[in-house]
Structure formats: C-alpha cells, structure tokens
Short mmCIF file of C-alpha atoms and ligand atoms in Angstrom, two decimals:
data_model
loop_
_atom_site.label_atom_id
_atom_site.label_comp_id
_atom_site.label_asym_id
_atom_site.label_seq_id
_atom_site.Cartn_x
_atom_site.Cartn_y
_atom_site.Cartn_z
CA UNK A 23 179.08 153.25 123.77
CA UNK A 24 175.95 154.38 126.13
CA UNK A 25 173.18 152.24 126.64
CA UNK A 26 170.12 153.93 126.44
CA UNK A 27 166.25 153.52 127.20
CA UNK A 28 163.84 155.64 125.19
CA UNK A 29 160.21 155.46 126.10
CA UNK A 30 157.87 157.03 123.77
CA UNK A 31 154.17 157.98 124.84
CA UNK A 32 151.28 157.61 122.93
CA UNK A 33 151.12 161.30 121.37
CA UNK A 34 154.59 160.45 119.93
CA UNK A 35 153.73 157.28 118.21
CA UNK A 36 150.11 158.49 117.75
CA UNK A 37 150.11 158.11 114.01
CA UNK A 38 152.07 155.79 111.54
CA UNK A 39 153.79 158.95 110.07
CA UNK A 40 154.66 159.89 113.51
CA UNK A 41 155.98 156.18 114.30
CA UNK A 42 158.43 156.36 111.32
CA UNK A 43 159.37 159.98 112.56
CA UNK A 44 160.09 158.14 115.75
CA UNK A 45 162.39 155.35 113.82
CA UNK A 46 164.36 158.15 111.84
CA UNK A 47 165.06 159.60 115.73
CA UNK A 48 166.67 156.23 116.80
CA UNK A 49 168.64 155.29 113.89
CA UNK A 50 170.33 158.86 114.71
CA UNK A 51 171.31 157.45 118.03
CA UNK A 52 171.85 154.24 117.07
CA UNK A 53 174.43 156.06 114.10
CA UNK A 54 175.83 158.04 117.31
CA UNK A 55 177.33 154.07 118.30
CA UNK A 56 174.40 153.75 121.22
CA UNK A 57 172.90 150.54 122.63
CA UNK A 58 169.06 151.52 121.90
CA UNK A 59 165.64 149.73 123.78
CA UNK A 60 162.32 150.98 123.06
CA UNK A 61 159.90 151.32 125.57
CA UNK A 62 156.02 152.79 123.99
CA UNK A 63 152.85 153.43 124.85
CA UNK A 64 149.90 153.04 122.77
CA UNK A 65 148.87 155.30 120.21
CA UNK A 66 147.21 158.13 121.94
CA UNK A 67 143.45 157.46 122.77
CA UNK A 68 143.62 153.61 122.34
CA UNK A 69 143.84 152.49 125.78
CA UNK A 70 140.43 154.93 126.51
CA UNK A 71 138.75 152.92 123.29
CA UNK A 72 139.85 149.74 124.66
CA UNK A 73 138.21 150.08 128.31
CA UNK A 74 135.15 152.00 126.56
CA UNK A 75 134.89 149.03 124.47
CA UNK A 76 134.61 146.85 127.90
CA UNK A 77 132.73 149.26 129.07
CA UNK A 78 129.92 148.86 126.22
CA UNK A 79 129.08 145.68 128.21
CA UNK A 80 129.61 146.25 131.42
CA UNK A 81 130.50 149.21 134.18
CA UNK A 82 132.80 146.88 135.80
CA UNK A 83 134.45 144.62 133.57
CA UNK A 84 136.54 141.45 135.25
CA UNK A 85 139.88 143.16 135.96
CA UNK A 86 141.64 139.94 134.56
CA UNK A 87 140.35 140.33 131.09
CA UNK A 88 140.36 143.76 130.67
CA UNK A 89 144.17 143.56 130.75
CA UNK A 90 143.75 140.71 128.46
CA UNK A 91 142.40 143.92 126.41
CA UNK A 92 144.36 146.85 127.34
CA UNK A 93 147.75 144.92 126.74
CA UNK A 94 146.94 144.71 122.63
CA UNK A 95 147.34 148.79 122.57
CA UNK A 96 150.97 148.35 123.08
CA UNK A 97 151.37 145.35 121.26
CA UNK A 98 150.23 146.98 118.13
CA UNK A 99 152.98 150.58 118.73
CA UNK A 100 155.98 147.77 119.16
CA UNK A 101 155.24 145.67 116.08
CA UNK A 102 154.75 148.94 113.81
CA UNK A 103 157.86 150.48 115.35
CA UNK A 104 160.27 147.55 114.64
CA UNK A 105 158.73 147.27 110.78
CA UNK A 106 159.39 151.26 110.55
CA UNK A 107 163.15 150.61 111.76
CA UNK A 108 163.47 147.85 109.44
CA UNK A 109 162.45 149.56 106.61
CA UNK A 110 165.01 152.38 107.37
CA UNK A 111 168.02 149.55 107.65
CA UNK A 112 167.87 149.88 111.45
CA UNK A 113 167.70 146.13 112.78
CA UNK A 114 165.21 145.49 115.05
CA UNK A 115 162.99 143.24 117.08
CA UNK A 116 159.74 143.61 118.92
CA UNK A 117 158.78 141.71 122.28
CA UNK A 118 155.73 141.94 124.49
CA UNK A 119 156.16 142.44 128.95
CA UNK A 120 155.54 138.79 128.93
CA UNK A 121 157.90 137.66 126.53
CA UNK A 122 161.02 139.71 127.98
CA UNK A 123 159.90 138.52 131.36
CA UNK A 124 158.40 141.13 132.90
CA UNK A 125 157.26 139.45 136.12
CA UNK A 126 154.60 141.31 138.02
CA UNK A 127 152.12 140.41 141.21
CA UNK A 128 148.66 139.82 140.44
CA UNK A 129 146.65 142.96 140.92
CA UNK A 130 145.00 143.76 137.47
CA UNK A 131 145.05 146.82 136.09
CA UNK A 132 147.52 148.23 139.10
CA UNK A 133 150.37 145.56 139.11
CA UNK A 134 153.42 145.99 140.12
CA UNK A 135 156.52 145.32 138.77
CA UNK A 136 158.64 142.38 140.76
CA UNK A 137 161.49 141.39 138.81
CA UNK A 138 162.71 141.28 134.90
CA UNK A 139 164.96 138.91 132.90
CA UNK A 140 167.34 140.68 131.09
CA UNK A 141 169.12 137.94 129.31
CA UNK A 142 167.05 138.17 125.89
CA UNK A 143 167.47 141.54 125.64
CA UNK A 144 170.76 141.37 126.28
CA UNK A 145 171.64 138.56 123.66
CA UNK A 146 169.37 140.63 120.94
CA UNK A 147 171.53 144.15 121.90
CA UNK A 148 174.31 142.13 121.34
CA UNK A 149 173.21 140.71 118.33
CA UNK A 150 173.23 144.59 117.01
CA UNK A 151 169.74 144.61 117.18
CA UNK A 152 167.19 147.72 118.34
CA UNK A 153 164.98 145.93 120.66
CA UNK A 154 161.09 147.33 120.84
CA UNK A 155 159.43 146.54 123.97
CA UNK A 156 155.67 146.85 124.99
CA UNK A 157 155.19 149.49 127.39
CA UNK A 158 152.39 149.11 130.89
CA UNK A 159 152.42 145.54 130.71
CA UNK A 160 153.79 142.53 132.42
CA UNK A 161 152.60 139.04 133.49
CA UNK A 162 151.98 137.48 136.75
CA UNK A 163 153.60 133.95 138.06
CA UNK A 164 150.43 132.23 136.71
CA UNK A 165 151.39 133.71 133.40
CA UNK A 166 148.29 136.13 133.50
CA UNK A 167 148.67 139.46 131.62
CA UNK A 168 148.61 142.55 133.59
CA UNK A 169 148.85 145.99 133.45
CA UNK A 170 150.57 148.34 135.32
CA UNK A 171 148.28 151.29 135.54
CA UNK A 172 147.33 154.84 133.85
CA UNK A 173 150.61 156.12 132.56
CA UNK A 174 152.52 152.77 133.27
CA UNK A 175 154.78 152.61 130.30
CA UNK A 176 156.78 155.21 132.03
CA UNK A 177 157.51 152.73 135.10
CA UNK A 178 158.46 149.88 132.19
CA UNK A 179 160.91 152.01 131.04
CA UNK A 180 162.82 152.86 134.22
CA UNK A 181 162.68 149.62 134.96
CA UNK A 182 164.00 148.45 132.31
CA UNK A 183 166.61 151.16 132.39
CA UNK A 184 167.41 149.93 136.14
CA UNK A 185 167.13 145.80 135.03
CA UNK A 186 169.66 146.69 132.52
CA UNK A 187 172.32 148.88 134.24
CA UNK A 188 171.41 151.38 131.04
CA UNK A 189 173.35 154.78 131.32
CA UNK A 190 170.33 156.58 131.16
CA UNK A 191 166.31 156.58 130.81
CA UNK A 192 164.89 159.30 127.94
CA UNK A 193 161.15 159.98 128.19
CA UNK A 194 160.23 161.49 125.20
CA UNK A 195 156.70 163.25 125.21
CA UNK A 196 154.80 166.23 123.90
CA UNK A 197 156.43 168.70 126.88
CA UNK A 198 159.90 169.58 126.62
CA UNK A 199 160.74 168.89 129.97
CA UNK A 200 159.28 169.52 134.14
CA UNK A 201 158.83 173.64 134.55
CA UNK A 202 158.80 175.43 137.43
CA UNK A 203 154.90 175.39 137.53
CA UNK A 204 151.85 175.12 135.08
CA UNK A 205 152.98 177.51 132.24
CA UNK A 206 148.99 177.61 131.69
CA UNK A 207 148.76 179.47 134.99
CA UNK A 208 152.22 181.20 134.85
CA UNK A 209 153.30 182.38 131.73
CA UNK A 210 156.60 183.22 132.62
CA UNK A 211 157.43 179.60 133.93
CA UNK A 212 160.51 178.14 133.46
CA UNK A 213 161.86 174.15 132.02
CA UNK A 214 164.38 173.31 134.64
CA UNK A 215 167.31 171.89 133.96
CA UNK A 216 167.58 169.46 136.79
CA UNK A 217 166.19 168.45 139.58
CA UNK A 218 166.44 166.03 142.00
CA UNK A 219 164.22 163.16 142.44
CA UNK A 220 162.74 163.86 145.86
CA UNK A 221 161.72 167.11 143.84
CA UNK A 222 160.33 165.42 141.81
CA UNK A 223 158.45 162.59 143.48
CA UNK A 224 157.13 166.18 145.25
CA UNK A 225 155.95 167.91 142.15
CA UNK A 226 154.60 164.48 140.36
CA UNK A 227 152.33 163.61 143.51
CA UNK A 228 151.31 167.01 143.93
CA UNK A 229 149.76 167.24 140.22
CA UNK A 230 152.47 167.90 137.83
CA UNK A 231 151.49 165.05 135.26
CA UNK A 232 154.72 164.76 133.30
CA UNK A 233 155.75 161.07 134.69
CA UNK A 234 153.94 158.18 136.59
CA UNK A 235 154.33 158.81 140.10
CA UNK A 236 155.71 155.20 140.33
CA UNK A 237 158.37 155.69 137.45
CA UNK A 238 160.03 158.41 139.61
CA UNK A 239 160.04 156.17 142.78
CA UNK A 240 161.91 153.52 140.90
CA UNK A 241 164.21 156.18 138.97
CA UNK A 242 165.12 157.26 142.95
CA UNK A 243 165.49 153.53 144.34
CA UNK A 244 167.65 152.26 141.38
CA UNK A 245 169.31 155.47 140.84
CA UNK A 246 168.45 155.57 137.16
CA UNK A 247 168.65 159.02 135.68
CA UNK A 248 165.82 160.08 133.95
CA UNK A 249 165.32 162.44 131.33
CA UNK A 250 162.28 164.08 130.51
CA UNK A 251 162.12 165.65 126.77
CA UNK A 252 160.31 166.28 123.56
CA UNK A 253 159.57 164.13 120.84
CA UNK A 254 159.17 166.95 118.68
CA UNK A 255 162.13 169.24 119.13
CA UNK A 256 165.46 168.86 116.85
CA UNK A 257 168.15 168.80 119.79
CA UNK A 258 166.29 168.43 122.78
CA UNK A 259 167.78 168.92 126.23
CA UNK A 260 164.95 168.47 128.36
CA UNK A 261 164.77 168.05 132.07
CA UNK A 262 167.23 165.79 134.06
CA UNK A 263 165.67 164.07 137.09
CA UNK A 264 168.85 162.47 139.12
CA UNK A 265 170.39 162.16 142.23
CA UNK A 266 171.36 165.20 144.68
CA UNK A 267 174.41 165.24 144.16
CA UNK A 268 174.35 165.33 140.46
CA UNK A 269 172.59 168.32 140.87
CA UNK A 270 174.86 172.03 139.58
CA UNK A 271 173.11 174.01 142.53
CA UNK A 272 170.70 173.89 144.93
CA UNK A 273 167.89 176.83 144.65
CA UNK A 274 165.93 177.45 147.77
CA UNK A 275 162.76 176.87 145.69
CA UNK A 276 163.05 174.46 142.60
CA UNK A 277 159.11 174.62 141.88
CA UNK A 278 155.58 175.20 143.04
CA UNK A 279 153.32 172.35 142.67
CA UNK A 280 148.97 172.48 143.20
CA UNK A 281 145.93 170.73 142.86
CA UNK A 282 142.50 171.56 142.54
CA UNK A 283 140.96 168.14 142.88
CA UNK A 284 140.83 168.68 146.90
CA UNK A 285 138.39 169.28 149.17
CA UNK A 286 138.07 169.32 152.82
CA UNK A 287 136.00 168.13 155.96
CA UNK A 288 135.60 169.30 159.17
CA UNK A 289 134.50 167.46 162.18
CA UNK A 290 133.20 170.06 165.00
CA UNK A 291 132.82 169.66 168.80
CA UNK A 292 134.17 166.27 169.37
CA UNK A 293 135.49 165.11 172.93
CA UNK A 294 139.06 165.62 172.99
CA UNK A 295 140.05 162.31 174.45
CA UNK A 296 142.01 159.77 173.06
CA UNK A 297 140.65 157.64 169.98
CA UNK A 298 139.23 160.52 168.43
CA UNK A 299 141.14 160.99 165.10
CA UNK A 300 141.24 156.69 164.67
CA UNK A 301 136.85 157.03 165.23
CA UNK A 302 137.09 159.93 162.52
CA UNK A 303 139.93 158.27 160.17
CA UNK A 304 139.08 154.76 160.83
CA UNK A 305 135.79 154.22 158.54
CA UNK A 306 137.29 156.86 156.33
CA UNK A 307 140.14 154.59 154.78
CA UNK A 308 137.92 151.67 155.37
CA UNK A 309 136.34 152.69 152.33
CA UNK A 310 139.25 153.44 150.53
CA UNK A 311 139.15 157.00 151.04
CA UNK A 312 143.13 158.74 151.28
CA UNK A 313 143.21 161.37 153.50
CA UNK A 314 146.05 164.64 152.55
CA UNK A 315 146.85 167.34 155.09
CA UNK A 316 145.30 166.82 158.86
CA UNK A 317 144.72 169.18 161.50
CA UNK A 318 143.57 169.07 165.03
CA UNK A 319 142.21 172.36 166.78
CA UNK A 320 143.37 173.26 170.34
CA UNK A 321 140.61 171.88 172.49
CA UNK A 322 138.03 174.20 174.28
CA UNK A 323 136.28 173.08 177.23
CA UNK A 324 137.41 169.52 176.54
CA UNK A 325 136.08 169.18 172.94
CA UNK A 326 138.07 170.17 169.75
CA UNK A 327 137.35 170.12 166.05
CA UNK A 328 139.00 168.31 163.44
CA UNK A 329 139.99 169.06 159.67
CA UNK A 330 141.04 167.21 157.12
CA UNK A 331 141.46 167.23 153.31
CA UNK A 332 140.84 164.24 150.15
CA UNK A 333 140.13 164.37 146.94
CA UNK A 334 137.25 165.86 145.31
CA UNK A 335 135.26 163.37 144.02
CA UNK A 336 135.64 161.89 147.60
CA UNK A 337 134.31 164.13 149.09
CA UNK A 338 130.69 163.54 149.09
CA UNK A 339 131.56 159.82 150.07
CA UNK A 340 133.83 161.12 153.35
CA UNK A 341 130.89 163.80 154.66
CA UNK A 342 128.35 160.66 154.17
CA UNK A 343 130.37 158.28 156.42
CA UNK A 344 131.08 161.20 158.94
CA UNK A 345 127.60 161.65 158.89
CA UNK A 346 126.67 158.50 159.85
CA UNK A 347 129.60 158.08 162.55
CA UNK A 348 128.36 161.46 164.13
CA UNK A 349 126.35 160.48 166.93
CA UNK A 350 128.84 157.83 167.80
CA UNK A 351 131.77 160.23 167.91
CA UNK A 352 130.25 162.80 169.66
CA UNK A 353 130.60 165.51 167.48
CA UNK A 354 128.28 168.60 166.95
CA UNK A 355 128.82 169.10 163.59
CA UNK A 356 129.93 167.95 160.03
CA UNK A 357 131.26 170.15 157.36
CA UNK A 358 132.73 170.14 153.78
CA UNK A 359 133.97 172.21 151.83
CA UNK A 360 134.58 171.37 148.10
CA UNK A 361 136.19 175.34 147.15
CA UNK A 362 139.77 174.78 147.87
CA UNK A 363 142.48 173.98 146.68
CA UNK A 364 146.52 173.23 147.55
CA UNK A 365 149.77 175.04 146.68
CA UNK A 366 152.57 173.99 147.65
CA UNK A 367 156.54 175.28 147.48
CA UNK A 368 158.81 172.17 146.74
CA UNK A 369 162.64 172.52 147.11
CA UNK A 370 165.73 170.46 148.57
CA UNK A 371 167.51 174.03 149.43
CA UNK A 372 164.96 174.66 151.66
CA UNK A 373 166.73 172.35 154.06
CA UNK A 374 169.81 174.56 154.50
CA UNK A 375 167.68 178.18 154.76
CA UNK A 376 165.68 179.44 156.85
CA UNK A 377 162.55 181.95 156.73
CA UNK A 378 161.18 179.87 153.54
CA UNK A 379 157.68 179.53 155.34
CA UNK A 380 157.68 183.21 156.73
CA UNK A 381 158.30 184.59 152.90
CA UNK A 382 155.93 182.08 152.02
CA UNK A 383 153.20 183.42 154.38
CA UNK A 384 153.96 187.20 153.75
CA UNK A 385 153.79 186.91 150.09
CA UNK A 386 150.27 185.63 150.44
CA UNK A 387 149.12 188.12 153.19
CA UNK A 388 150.85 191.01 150.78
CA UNK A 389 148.00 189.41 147.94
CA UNK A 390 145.24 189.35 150.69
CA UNK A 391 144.87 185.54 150.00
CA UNK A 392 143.90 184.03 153.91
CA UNK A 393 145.53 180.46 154.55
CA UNK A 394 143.15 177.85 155.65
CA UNK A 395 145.66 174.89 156.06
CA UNK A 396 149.64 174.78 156.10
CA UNK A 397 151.31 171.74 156.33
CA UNK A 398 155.24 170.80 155.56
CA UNK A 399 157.91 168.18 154.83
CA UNK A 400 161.63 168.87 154.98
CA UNK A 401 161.23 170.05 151.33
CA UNK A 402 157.95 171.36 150.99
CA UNK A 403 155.65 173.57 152.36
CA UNK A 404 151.55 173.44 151.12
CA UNK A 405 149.15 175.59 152.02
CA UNK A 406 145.21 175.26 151.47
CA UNK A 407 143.68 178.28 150.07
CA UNK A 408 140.28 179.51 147.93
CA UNK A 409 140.50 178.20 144.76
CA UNK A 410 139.36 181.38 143.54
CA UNK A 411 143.14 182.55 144.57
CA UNK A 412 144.85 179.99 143.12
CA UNK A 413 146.33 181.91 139.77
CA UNK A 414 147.41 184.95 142.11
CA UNK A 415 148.63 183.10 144.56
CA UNK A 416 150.76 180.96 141.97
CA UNK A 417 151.74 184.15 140.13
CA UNK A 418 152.84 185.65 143.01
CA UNK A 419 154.98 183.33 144.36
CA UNK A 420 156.39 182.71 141.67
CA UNK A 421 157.65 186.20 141.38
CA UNK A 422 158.59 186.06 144.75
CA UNK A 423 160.95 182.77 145.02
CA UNK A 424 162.70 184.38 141.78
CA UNK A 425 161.58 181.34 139.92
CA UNK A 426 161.04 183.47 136.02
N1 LIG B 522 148.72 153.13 127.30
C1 LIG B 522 148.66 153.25 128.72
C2 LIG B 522 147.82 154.44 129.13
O1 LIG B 522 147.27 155.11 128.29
C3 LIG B 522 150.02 153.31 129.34
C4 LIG B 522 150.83 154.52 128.99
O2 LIG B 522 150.55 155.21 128.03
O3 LIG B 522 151.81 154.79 129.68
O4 LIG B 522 147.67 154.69 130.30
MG1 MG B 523 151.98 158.96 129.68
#
C-alpha cells in the first residue's frame, strides 16, 4: 500500500463535470489499495475574479483580507470534490489549510509554509477515508488566513507529501509532463522522463511554468518525488522530478530554458574604484528591483562600464534610479535596452564533460546570432541574445544538443 498525494490545478477541477471526472480518477487508485490526499486549486479563473473583485474597490486592497478572499476559491474545489467521491461510494472528507494545521508566517499573499500537523490526516487515512485538502492556503500563529502565492497549491501538496512521509507527490495538470523546451517554439520537443531536481529548480526559475518555483525547492529539501502529469490522459506517465541518483542516465543537456521578460542596463564610464557596483546595485534592490546576469567591463583609463539585466517591466524603474544616481556615481552614461532576451542550456551532465559552452557558442555563431551576455552555473550556461533570434537560436540548439 503507497501513500500518495495528488494535487489537482484549477483547469482539472475547472467544471463540476470535470470534478466528478476527477473523483472517478481516485476511486481507481484508491481500488488499486492506495492511501489517497487531495490537494486542489481553485476552479480555473476564480482566484483572478476574486482579486478583481477587491480590486473593484481598491488598487491595493489590505493584504490581510484579500486572503480572507482568495482562500474561499479553494474552499469551494474541496467541498465539491469530497460530495463527488461520496456519491461514487469513495469515503471522503474535506478540510481547509487551517483546519489540518497548516502553520505559515505572516506575509499575506506570499506566506510561507512553517510546519504542518499531520495527526488528523493521519487518523482520517486510517479511518479509510480520502481526505480533500484546500490547496495555497495556510494560517499564521495569530490564526490569520494566508495564502501562499500564484501557483501555491503546488507547494501545499509537496508539503504535504513531505509532512506525511507519502511515497510520492502526483501533479496532475493540463501538460503531460516538463519537455525539453517550449513545444510552441520547438515542435519537435520532447516530455522527459526524468529529471533531477536541480534541473528542474533550473528550468522552473528560468520560465518553464509547469510547477511553483517553491514546490520544487521543497520536493529537493524533503526529497519528495514529484510527478508531473495529465489530468486528461488514460495512463499517464508523465515527468518524474527526483533525486540524482534516481535518475537512468545523465544527458549532457536535459533542457533549454528562456525568458523574454528581460531587459538590460548599462552603466558607462564610471571610475573603476572600489564601491562602484554597491553605488550602482545598492538603490537598485532598495526598491525591490532583482537583478539576473552581471557584468563588469575591463577598465580603460581607470573607468569601466557596467551591465546588468532585470525584468522587463523593471526596467523603466532601474534606468530612472540610475538616472538619478548618475552624477553621484560618476558615470557618463545610462542605457537600456528592453530587446533581449535569455537562453539558457540546463543539464547535471554538464558537470562531467567538457566543451558544453564552446558547442554552445559555435552553434550560435554557425546561425549568425551575436551573444551579448554569457553567464554560467555548474549546470547551466545562459546567454543574452536579440529577441528577434530567440526561435532560431532555440531551434538550433536544440538540434544541436540531440535533444528531438
Ligand atoms: N488558486 C491559486 C492560484 O490561482 C493557487 C493555485 O492554483 O495553485 O494561483
Ligand atoms: Mg498552477
């Protein structure tokens, strides 16, 4: 008998035919002789009418009470699911974060997860029972609700999975698993089997939106497994996110990651003297600004210039503050640049072989695409191109890195 943890996003459980659909799935595994909790989302496009409803009155509703708001989306999916198991003969019982004791710190609408108390949950498995349990939400030591973030219901269930020892964590959603890139850009991409989760914290922070970032932190702390797969296959087999050395093989190249939301600033003619980056960076993540890929120029005559990348929409915001800090710093000149973007090569193997970069760099050159940034970990490499580029660059390396 396997204890498992299904979560089930809000496209899955975005209808009340879909929801009994969903109940007919776990009575399968349930009939199989597995240990079943629920995680779920809302139904799809609820937690967007809840904040718009806020919104109706105000830009910048109280964080407090909009979770009082967001946290009835989920309440509503867990109720629904346990009366659809019911009425299929499938016992079951519904809780909300707070009632399964889902204890989280106090920042609204971000909160993180701090501990959970598995000892209801565990008396209702044991009482044979499916047990339902809101996704995204918790509830801080003041017994506040909170929520947990965009895409947070993913992070409940690993949690959950990890509270509970369970034998594995199933994400069911409308993809059938993580592929080797965008299948929009590449047709030929590929669902992989496995992959590790320092892949995968990779791939999810680069832009691939499959799973909360956080989710796949926990997974990797806690060693949960994680499964990625669809609700709407027959046998799915999805993509397995686990440890290293769970993994069959190790390609060089598991996947290639980008993002177009980036955009980049460059400060010119500034004294090379110590100081200089902190004067740059300093008012920069004072105002909440994250900062990607950095790089310094070799100084000329004792000045240098400096280049760095952040999101798009923060991009205005940086070249503002920069502006204003000009004088002060020394510098000659402020630039941005809002037409590039970042691909990036993500792959444990690329520890153990060499000449990953080099191929990297010629496949590129052999499309005429010109590198403006390069930057690497010990399992990536990212470089910062024209966006125009993007799909031939993409395309091409993924050709290249045999990755079809
Ligand atoms: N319902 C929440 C959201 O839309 C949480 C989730 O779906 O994971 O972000
Ligand atoms: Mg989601």
């Amino acid at each position: 008998m396997a204890l498992i943890v299904q979560k089930y996003g809000g496209t899955s459980i975005g209808t009340v035919e879909r929801i009994q659909n969903v109940a007919h799935k776990i009575k399968k595994w349930r009939e199989q002789g597995n240990e079943l909790v629920i995680v779920v989302s809302a139904m799809s496009g609820e937690t967007n009418r809840l904040i718009g409803l806020a919104q109706q009155i105000t830009n910048h509703p109280n964080p407090r009470e909009l979770d009082m708001i967001l946290t009835t989306g989920e309440q509503v999916t867990i109720g629904l699911l346990a009366i659809a198991l019911e009425s299929i003969g499938v016992p079951a019982i519904s809780f909300t974060g707070q009632q399964v004791g889902i204890l989280t710190d106090q920042s609204f609408n971000k909160a993180r997860i701090q501990s959970i108390d598995n000892k209801k949950i565990r008396a209702e498995l044991d009482a044979g029972k499916v047990v339902v349990i809101a996704g995204f939400q918790g509830v801080d030591e003041q017994g506040n609700l909170t929520t947990l973030g965009r895409g947070g219901s993913d992070t409940t269930g690993v949690a959950l999975a990890a509270a509970l020892k369970a034998d594995e964590c199933q994400i069911y959603t409308d993809v059938d698993g993580v592929y080797t890139t965008d299948p929009r850009v590449v047709p030929k991409a590929r669902r992989l089997d496995r992959i590790s989760f320092d892949e995968m914290l990779e791939m999810a922070s680069l832009g691939s939106k499959v799973l909360q970032i956080r989710s796949v932190e926990f997974a990797s702390k806690y060693k949960v497994r994680l499964r990625v797969l669809s609700t709407f296959e027959e046998n799915p087999q999805g993509t397995l996110i686990c440890s290293e050395e769970e993994l069959m093989e190790n390609p060089v190249i598991s996947g290639i990651a980008f993002s177009r939301d980036e955009a980049k600033l460059t400060v010119l003619g500034v004294p090379d003297r110590p100081g200089i980056a902190y004067a740059i960076l300093k008012p920069i993540s004072d105002a909440n600004i994250e900062v990607d890929m950095i790089i310094q120029n070799q100084s000329v005559a004792g000045t240098t210039d400096f280049t760095f990348t952040v999101s798009r929409n923060d991009c205005d915001k940086a070249l503002a503050i920069l502006k204003t800090h000009a004088t002060e710093m020394g510098a000659k000149e402020v630039l941005s640049d809002k037409g590039i973007v970042k691909v990036s090569l993500v792959g444990i193997g690329m520890r153990s072989h060499a000449g990953v970069a080099a191929r990297m760099f010629e496949v590129l050159f052999n499309e005429g695409v010109n590198i403006e940034m390069i930057s690497t970990t010990e399992i990536k490499i990212s470089v910062v191109i024209r966006e125009g580029e993007l799909e031939r660059a993409v395309q091409s390396l993924h050709a290249a890195f045999d990755l079809e």
